[in-house]
């Protein structure tokens, strides 16, 4: 597992993640610090997440499916990190990663 996966797992366990129906409202209320979604996510979902994040100035990244399969026992395709510290650490790791 890589550092991004570990940081996402820690954020998930700490309850600093929005998934499912809470994802879009967390973007709109600007609680989300960074949004991540899987490559296998549907085109409509990708467009909606990218458009919302662009409008609210929230960084949005597409990641490999393996990262999302290792985050939780639940099936997750997209998530928002709501903690600034986790978001900064993930963005720092993303700079060296070519996606």
Tab-separated table of C-alpha atoms in Angstrom:
chain	number	residue	atom	x	y	z
A	1	UNK	CA	0.000	0.000	0.000
A	2	UNK	CA	1.139	3.499	-0.665
A	3	UNK	CA	1.076	6.634	1.443
A	4	UNK	CA	-2.144	7.987	-0.116
A	5	UNK	CA	-3.989	4.785	0.773
A	6	UNK	CA	-2.693	4.960	4.344
A	7	UNK	CA	-3.751	8.584	4.736
A	8	UNK	CA	-7.223	7.835	3.349
A	9	UNK	CA	-7.575	4.883	5.735
A	10	UNK	CA	-6.591	7.045	8.697
A	11	UNK	CA	-9.039	9.760	7.678
A	12	UNK	CA	-11.789	7.154	7.236
A	13	UNK	CA	-11.164	5.684	10.694
A	14	UNK	CA	-11.047	9.163	12.227
A	15	UNK	CA	-14.430	10.014	10.719
A	16	UNK	CA	-13.020	12.829	8.582
A	17	UNK	CA	-14.494	11.495	5.335
A	18	UNK	CA	-17.763	12.129	3.509
A	19	UNK	CA	-19.040	9.355	1.236
A	20	UNK	CA	-22.281	8.467	-0.490
A	21	UNK	CA	-25.198	10.864	-0.089
A	22	UNK	CA	-23.149	13.179	2.173
A	23	UNK	CA	-20.486	13.837	-0.478
A	24	UNK	CA	-22.190	16.546	-2.582
A	25	UNK	CA	-23.567	18.460	0.452
A	26	UNK	CA	-20.085	18.484	2.020
A	27	UNK	CA	-18.715	20.051	-1.184
A	28	UNK	CA	-21.513	22.628	-1.299
A	29	UNK	CA	-21.025	23.578	2.358
A	30	UNK	CA	-17.244	23.766	1.755
A	31	UNK	CA	-16.540	21.201	4.483
A	32	UNK	CA	-14.705	19.083	1.916
A	33	UNK	CA	-11.016	19.940	1.640
A	34	UNK	CA	-10.198	17.511	-1.171
A	35	UNK	CA	-12.287	15.121	-3.304
A	36	UNK	CA	-11.007	11.800	-4.631
A	37	UNK	CA	-12.769	9.449	-7.033
A	38	UNK	CA	-11.933	6.139	-8.714
A	39	UNK	CA	-11.252	5.742	-12.423
A	40	UNK	CA	-14.115	3.243	-12.586
A	41	UNK	CA	-16.564	5.875	-11.348
A	42	UNK	CA	-19.311	6.646	-13.885
A	43	UNK	CA	-18.917	9.499	-16.348
A	44	UNK	CA	-21.914	11.400	-14.979
A	45	UNK	CA	-20.544	11.156	-11.423
A	46	UNK	CA	-17.072	12.287	-12.557
A	47	UNK	CA	-18.523	15.300	-14.371
A	48	UNK	CA	-20.730	16.248	-11.423
A	49	UNK	CA	-17.842	16.000	-8.941
A	50	UNK	CA	-15.467	17.938	-11.200
A	51	UNK	CA	-18.033	20.683	-11.867
A	52	UNK	CA	-18.966	21.062	-8.179
A	53	UNK	CA	-15.329	21.100	-7.090
A	54	UNK	CA	-14.398	23.629	-9.758
A	55	UNK	CA	-17.280	25.915	-8.741
A	56	UNK	CA	-16.441	25.724	-5.010
A	57	UNK	CA	-12.630	25.774	-5.542
A	58	UNK	CA	-11.975	22.360	-4.014
A	59	UNK	CA	-9.186	20.161	-5.412
A	60	UNK	CA	-10.494	17.028	-7.141
A	61	UNK	CA	-8.378	14.021	-8.208
A	62	UNK	CA	-8.946	10.751	-10.029
A	63	UNK	CA	-7.136	7.748	-8.538
A	64	UNK	CA	-6.637	4.091	-9.379
A	65	UNK	CA	-9.306	1.637	-8.257
A	66	UNK	CA	-6.855	-0.299	-6.036
A	67	UNK	CA	-6.577	2.634	-3.651
A	68	UNK	CA	-10.330	2.682	-3.101
A	69	UNK	CA	-10.547	-1.086	-2.642
A	70	UNK	CA	-8.028	-0.845	0.225
A	71	UNK	CA	-9.589	2.086	2.090
A	72	UNK	CA	-12.578	0.376	3.663
A	73	UNK	CA	-14.480	-2.875	3.782
A	74	UNK	CA	-17.329	-0.987	2.068
A	75	UNK	CA	-17.349	-0.416	-1.664
A	76	UNK	CA	-16.363	3.230	-2.189
A	77	UNK	CA	-15.996	4.991	-5.554
A	78	UNK	CA	-15.624	8.584	-4.368
A	79	UNK	CA	-14.958	10.412	-1.132
A	80	UNK	CA	-14.243	13.827	0.321
A	81	UNK	CA	-11.668	14.419	3.033
A	82	UNK	CA	-13.039	16.996	5.488
A	83	UNK	CA	-9.898	17.504	7.581
A	84	UNK	CA	-7.371	20.117	6.431
A	85	UNK	CA	-4.349	18.190	7.760
A	86	UNK	CA	-5.212	14.996	5.904
A	87	UNK	CA	-6.020	16.976	2.749
A	88	UNK	CA	-2.669	18.789	2.789
A	89	UNK	CA	-0.781	15.531	3.371
A	90	UNK	CA	-2.610	13.795	0.506
A	91	UNK	CA	-1.975	16.714	-1.868
A	92	UNK	CA	1.707	16.666	-0.920
A	93	UNK	CA	1.871	12.968	-1.848
A	94	UNK	CA	-0.053	13.595	-5.084
A	95	UNK	CA	2.584	16.029	-6.339
A	96	UNK	CA	5.103	13.209	-6.762
A	97	UNK	CA	2.547	10.795	-8.192
A	98	UNK	CA	1.716	10.668	-11.867
A	99	UNK	CA	-1.907	9.599	-12.293
